[in-house]
mmCIF file of N, CA and C in Angstrom:
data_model
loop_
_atom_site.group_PDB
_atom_site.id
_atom_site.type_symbol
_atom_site.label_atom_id
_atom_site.label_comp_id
_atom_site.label_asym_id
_atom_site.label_seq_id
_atom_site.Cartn_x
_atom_site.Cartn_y
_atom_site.Cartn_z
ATOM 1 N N UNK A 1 98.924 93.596 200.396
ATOM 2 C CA UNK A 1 98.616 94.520 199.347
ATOM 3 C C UNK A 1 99.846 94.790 198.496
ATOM 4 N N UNK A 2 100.929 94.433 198.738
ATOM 5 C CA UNK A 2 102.134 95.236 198.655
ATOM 6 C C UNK A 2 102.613 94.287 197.376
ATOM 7 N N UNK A 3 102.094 92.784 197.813
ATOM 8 C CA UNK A 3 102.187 91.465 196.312
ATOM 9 C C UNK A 3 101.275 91.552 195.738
ATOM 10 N N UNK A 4 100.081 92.231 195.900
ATOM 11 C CA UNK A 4 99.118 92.374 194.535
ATOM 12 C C UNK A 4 99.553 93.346 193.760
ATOM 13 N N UNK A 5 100.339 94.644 194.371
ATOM 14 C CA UNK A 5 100.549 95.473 193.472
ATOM 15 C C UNK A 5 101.653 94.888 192.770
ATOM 16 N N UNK A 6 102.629 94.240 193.482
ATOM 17 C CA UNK A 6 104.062 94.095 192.757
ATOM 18 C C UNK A 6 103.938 93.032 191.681
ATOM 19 N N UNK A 7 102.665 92.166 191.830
ATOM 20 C CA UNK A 7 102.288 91.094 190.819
ATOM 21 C C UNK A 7 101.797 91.642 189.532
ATOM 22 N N UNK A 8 100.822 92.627 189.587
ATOM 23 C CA UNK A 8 100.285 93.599 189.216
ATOM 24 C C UNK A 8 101.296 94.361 187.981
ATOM 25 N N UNK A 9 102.036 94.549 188.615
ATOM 26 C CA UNK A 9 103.225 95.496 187.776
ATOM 27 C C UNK A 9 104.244 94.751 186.879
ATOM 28 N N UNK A 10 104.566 93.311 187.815
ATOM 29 C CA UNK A 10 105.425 92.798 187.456
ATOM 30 C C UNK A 10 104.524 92.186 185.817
ATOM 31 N N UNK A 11 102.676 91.802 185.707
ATOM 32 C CA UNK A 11 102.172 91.421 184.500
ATOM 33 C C UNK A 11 102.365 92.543 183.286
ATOM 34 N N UNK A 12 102.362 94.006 184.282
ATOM 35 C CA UNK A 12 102.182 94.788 183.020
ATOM 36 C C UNK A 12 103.411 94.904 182.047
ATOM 37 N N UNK A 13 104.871 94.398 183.251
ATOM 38 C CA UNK A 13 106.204 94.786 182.269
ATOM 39 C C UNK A 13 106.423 93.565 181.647
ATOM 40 N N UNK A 14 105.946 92.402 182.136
ATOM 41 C CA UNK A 14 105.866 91.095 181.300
ATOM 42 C C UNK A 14 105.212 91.200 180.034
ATOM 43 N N UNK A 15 103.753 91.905 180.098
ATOM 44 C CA UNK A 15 102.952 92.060 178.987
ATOM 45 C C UNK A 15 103.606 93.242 177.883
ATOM 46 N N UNK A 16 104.348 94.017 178.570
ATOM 47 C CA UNK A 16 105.134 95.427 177.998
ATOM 48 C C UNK A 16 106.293 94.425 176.547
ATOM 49 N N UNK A 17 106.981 93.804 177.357
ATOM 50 C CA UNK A 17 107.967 92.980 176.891
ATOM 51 C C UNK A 17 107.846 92.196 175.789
ATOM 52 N N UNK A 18 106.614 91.286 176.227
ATOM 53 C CA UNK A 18 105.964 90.228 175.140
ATOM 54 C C UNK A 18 105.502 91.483 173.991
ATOM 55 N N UNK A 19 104.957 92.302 173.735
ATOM 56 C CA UNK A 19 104.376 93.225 172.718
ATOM 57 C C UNK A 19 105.948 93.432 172.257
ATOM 58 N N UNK A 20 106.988 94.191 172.904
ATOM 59 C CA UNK A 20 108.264 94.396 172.450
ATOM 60 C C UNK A 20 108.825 93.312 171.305
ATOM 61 N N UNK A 21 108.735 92.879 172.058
ATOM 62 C CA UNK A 21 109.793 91.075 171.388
ATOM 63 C C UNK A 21 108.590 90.834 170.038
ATOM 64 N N UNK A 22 107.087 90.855 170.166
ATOM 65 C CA UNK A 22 106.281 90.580 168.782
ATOM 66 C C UNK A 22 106.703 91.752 167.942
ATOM 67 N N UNK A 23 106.993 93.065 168.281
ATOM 68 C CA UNK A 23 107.189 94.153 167.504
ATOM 69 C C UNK A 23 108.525 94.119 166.622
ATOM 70 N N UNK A 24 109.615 93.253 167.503
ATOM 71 C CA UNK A 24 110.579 93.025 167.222
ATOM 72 C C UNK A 24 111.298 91.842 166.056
ATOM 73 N N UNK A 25 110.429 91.293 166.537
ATOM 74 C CA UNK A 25 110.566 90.344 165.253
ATOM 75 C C UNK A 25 109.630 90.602 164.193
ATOM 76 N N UNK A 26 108.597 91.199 164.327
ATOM 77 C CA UNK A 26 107.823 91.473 162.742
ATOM 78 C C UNK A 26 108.662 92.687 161.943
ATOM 79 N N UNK A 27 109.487 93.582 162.998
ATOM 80 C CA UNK A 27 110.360 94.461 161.932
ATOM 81 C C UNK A 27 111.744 93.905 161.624
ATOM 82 N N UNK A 28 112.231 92.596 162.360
ATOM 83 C CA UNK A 28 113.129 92.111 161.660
ATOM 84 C C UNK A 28 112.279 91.447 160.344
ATOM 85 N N UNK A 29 111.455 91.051 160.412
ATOM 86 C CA UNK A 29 110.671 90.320 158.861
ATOM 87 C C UNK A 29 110.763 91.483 158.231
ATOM 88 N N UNK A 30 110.371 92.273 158.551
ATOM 89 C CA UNK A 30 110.547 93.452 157.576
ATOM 90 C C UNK A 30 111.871 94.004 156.869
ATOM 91 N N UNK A 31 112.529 93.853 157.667
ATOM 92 C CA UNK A 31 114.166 94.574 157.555
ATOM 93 C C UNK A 31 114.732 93.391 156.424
ATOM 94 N N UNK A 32 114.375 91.808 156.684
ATOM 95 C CA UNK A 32 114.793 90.942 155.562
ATOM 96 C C UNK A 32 113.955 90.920 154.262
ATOM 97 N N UNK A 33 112.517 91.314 154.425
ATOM 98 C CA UNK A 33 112.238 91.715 153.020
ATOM 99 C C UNK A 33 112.759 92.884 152.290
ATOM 100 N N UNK A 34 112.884 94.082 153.036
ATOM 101 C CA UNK A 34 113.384 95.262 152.206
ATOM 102 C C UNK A 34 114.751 95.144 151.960
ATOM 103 N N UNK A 35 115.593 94.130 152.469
ATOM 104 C CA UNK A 35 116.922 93.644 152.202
ATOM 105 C C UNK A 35 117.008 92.824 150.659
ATOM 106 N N UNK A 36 115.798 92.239 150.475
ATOM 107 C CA UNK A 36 116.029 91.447 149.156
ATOM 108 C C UNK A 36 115.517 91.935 148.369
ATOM 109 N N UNK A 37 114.329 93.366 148.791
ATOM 110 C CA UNK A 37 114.324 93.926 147.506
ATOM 111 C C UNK A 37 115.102 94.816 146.882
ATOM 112 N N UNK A 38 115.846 95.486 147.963
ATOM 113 C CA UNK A 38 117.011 96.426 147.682
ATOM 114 C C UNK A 38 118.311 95.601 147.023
ATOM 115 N N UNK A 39 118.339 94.163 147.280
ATOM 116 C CA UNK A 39 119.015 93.540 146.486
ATOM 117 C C UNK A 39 119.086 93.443 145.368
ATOM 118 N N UNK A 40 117.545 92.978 144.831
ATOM 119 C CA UNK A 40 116.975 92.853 143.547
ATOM 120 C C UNK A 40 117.395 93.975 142.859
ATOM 121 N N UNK A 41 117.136 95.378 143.452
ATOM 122 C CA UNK A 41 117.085 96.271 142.689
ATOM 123 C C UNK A 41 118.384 97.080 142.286
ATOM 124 N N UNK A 42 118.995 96.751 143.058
ATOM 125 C CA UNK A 42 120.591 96.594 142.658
ATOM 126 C C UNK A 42 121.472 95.637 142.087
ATOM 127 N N UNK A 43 120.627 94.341 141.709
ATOM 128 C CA UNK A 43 121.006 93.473 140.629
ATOM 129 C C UNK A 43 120.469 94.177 139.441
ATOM 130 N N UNK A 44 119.123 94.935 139.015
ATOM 131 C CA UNK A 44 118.506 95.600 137.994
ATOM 132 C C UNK A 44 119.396 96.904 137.793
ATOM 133 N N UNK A 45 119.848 97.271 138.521
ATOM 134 C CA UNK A 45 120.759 98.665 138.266
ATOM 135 C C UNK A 45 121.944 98.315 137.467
ATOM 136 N N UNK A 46 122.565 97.385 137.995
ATOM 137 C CA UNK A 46 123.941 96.632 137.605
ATOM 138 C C UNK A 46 123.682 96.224 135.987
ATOM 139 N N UNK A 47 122.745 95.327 135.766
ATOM 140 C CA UNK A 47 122.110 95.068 134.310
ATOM 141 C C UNK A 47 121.722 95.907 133.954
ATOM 142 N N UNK A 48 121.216 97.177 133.894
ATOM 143 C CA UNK A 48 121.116 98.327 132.988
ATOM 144 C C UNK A 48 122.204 99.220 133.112
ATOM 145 N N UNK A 49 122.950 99.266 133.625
ATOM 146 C CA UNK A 49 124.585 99.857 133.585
ATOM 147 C C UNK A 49 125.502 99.701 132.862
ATOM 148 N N UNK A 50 125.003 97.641 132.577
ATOM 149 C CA UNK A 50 126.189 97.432 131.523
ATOM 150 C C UNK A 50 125.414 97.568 129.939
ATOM 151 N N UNK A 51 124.412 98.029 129.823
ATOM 152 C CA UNK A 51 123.729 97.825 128.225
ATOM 153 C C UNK A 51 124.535 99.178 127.692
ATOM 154 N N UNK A 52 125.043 98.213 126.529
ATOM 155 C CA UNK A 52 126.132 99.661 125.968
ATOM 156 C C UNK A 52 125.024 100.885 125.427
ATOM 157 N N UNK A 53 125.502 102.052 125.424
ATOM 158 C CA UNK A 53 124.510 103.761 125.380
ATOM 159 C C UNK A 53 124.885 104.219 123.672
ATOM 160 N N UNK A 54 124.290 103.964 123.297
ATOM 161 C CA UNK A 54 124.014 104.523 121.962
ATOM 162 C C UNK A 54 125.101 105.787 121.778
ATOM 163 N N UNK A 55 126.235 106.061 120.895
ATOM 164 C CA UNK A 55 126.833 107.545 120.593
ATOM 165 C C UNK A 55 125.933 108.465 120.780
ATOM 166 N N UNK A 56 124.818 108.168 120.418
ATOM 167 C CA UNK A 56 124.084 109.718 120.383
ATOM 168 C C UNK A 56 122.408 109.623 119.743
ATOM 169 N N UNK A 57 121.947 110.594 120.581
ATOM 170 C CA UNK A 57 120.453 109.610 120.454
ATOM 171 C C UNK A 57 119.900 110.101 119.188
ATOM 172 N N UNK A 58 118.841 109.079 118.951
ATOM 173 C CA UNK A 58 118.475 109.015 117.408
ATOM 174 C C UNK A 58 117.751 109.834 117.500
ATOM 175 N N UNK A 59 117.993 111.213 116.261
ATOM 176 C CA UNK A 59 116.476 112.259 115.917
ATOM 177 C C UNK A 59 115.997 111.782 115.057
ATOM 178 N N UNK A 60 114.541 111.772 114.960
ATOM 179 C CA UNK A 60 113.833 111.499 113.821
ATOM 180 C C UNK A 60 113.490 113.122 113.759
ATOM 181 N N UNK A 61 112.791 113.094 112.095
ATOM 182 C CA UNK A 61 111.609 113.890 111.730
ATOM 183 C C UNK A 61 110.991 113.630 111.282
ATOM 184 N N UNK A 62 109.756 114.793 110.993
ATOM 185 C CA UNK A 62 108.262 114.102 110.973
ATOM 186 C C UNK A 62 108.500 114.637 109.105
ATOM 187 N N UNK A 63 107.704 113.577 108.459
ATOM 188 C CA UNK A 63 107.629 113.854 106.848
ATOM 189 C C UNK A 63 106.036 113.488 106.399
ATOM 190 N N UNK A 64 106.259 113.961 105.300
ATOM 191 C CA UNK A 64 104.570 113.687 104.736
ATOM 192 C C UNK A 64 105.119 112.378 103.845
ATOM 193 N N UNK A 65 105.015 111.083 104.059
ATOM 194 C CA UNK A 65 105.089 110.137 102.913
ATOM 195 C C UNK A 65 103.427 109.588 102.190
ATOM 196 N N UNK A 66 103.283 109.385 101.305
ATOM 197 C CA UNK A 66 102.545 108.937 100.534
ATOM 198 C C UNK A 66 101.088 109.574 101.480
ATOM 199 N N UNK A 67 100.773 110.668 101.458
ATOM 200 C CA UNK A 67 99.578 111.407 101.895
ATOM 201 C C UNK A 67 99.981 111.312 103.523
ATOM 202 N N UNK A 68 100.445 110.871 103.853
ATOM 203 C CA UNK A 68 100.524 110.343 105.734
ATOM 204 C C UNK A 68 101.515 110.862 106.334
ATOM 205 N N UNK A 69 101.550 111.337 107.543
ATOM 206 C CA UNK A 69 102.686 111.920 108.552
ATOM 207 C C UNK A 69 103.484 110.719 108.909
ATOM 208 N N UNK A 70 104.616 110.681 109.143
ATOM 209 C CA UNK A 70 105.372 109.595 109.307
ATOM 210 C C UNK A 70 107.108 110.388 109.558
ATOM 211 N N UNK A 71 107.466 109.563 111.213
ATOM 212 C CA UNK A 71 108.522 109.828 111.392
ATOM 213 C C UNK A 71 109.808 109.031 110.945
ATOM 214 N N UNK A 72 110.734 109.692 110.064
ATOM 215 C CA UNK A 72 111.813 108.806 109.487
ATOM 216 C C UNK A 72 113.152 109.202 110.345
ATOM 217 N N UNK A 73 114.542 109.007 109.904
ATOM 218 C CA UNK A 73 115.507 108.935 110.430
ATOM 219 C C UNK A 73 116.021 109.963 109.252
ATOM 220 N N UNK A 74 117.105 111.203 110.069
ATOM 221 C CA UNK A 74 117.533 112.378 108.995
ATOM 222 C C UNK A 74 118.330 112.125 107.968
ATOM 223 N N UNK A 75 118.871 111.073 108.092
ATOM 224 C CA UNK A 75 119.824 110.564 106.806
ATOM 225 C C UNK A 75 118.997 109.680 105.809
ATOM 226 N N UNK A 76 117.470 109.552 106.199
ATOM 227 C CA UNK A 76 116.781 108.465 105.347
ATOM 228 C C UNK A 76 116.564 109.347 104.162
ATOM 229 N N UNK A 77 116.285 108.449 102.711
ATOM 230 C CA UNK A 77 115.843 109.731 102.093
ATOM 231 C C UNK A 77 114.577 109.215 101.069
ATOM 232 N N UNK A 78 113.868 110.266 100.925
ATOM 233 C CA UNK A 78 112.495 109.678 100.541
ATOM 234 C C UNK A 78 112.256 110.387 99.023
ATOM 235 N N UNK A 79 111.779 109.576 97.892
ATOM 236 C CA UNK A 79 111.387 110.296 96.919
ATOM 237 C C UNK A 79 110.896 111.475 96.890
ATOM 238 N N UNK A 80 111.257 112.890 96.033
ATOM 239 C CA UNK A 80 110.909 114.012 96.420
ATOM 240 C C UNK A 80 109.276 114.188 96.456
ATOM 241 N N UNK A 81 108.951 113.510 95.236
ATOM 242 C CA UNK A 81 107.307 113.604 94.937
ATOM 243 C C UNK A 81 106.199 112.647 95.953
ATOM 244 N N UNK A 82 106.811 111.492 97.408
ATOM 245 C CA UNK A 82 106.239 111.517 97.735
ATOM 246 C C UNK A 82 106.374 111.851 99.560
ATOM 247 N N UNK A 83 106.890 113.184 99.363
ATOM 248 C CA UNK A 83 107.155 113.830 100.779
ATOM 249 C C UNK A 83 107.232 115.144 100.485
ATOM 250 N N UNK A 84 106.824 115.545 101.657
ATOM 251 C CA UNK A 84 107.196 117.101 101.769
ATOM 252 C C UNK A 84 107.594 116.842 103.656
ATOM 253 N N UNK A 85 108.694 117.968 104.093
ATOM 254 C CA UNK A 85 108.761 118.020 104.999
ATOM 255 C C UNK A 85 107.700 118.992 106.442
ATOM 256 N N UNK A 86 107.372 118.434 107.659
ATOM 257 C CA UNK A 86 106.186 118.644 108.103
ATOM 258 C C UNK A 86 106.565 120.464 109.115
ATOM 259 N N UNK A 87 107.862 120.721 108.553
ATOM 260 C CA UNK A 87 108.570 121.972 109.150
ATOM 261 C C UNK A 87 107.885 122.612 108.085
ATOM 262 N N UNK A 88 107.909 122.398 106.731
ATOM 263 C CA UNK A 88 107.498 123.838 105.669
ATOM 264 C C UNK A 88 106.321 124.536 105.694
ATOM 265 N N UNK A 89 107.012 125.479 105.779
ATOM 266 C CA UNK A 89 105.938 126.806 105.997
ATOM 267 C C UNK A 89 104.942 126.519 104.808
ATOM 268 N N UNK A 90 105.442 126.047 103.778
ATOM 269 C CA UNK A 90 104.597 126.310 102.557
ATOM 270 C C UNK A 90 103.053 125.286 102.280
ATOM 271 N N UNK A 91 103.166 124.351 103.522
ATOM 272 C CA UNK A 91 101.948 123.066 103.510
ATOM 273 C C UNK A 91 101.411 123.613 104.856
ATOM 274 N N UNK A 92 100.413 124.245 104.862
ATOM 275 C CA UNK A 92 99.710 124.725 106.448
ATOM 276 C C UNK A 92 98.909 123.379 107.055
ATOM 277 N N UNK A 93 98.560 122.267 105.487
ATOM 278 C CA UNK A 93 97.524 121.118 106.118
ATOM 279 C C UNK A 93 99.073 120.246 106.875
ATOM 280 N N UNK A 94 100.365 120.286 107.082
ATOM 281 C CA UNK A 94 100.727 119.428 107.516
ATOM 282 C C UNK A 94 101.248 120.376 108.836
ATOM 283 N N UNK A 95 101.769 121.352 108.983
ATOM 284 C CA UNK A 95 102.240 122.032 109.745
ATOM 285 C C UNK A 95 101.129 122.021 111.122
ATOM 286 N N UNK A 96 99.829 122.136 110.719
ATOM 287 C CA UNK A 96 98.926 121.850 112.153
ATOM 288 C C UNK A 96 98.346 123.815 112.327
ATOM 289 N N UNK A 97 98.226 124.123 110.873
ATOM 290 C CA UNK A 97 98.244 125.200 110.858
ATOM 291 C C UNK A 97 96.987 125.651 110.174
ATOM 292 N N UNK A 98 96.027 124.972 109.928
ATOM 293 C CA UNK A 98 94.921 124.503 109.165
ATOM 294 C C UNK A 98 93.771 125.960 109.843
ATOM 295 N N UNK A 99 92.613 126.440 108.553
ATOM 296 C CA UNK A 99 91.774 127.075 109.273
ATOM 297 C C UNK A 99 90.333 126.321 109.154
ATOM 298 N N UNK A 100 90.146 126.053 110.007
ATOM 299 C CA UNK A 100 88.936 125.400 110.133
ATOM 300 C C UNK A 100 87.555 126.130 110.860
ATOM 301 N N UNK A 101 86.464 126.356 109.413
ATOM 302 C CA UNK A 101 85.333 126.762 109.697
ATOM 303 C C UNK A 101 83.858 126.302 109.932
#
């Protein structure tokens, strides 16, 4: 009785082992994929690190050109007669200030 049990025991730590060692190598597969993507993604960090950064970021504003809302650049400059700016109090249809019945 004493070799059925010890046979017995000795399958379950054999079988214990074999599950170990499959567990073991599917998280080394794992450990080498998240290795090359953490690679990747630190080759992508590196290339957006070196793209030179603009002095200073571009404001636009919003203008009325030729009947239409349209965002330009603050140094652009637009004929007076076909803009109004979309800040003036004095145009409620561009301001978003409209009463609608």
């Amino acid at each position: 009785m004493d070799s059925v049990m010890t046979g017995n025991t000795t399958d379950r730590i054999n079988n214990a082992l074999a599950a170990l060692r499959s567990e073991m190598f599917d998280l080394r597969q794992q450990d080498g994929q998240l290795m090359k993507q953490l690679i990747c993604i630190n080759e992508n960090i590196k290339t957006l690190s070196k793209r030179p950064i603009p002095a200073r970021p571009i404001r636009k504003r919003m203008s009325l050109v030729k009947g239409r809302r349209k965002f330009i650049n603050p140094n652009e400059s637009i004929p007076e007669e076909d803009s109004s700016s979309a800040d003036s109090d004095s145009d409620d249809s561009v301001s978003g200030t409209e009463n609608y019945q």
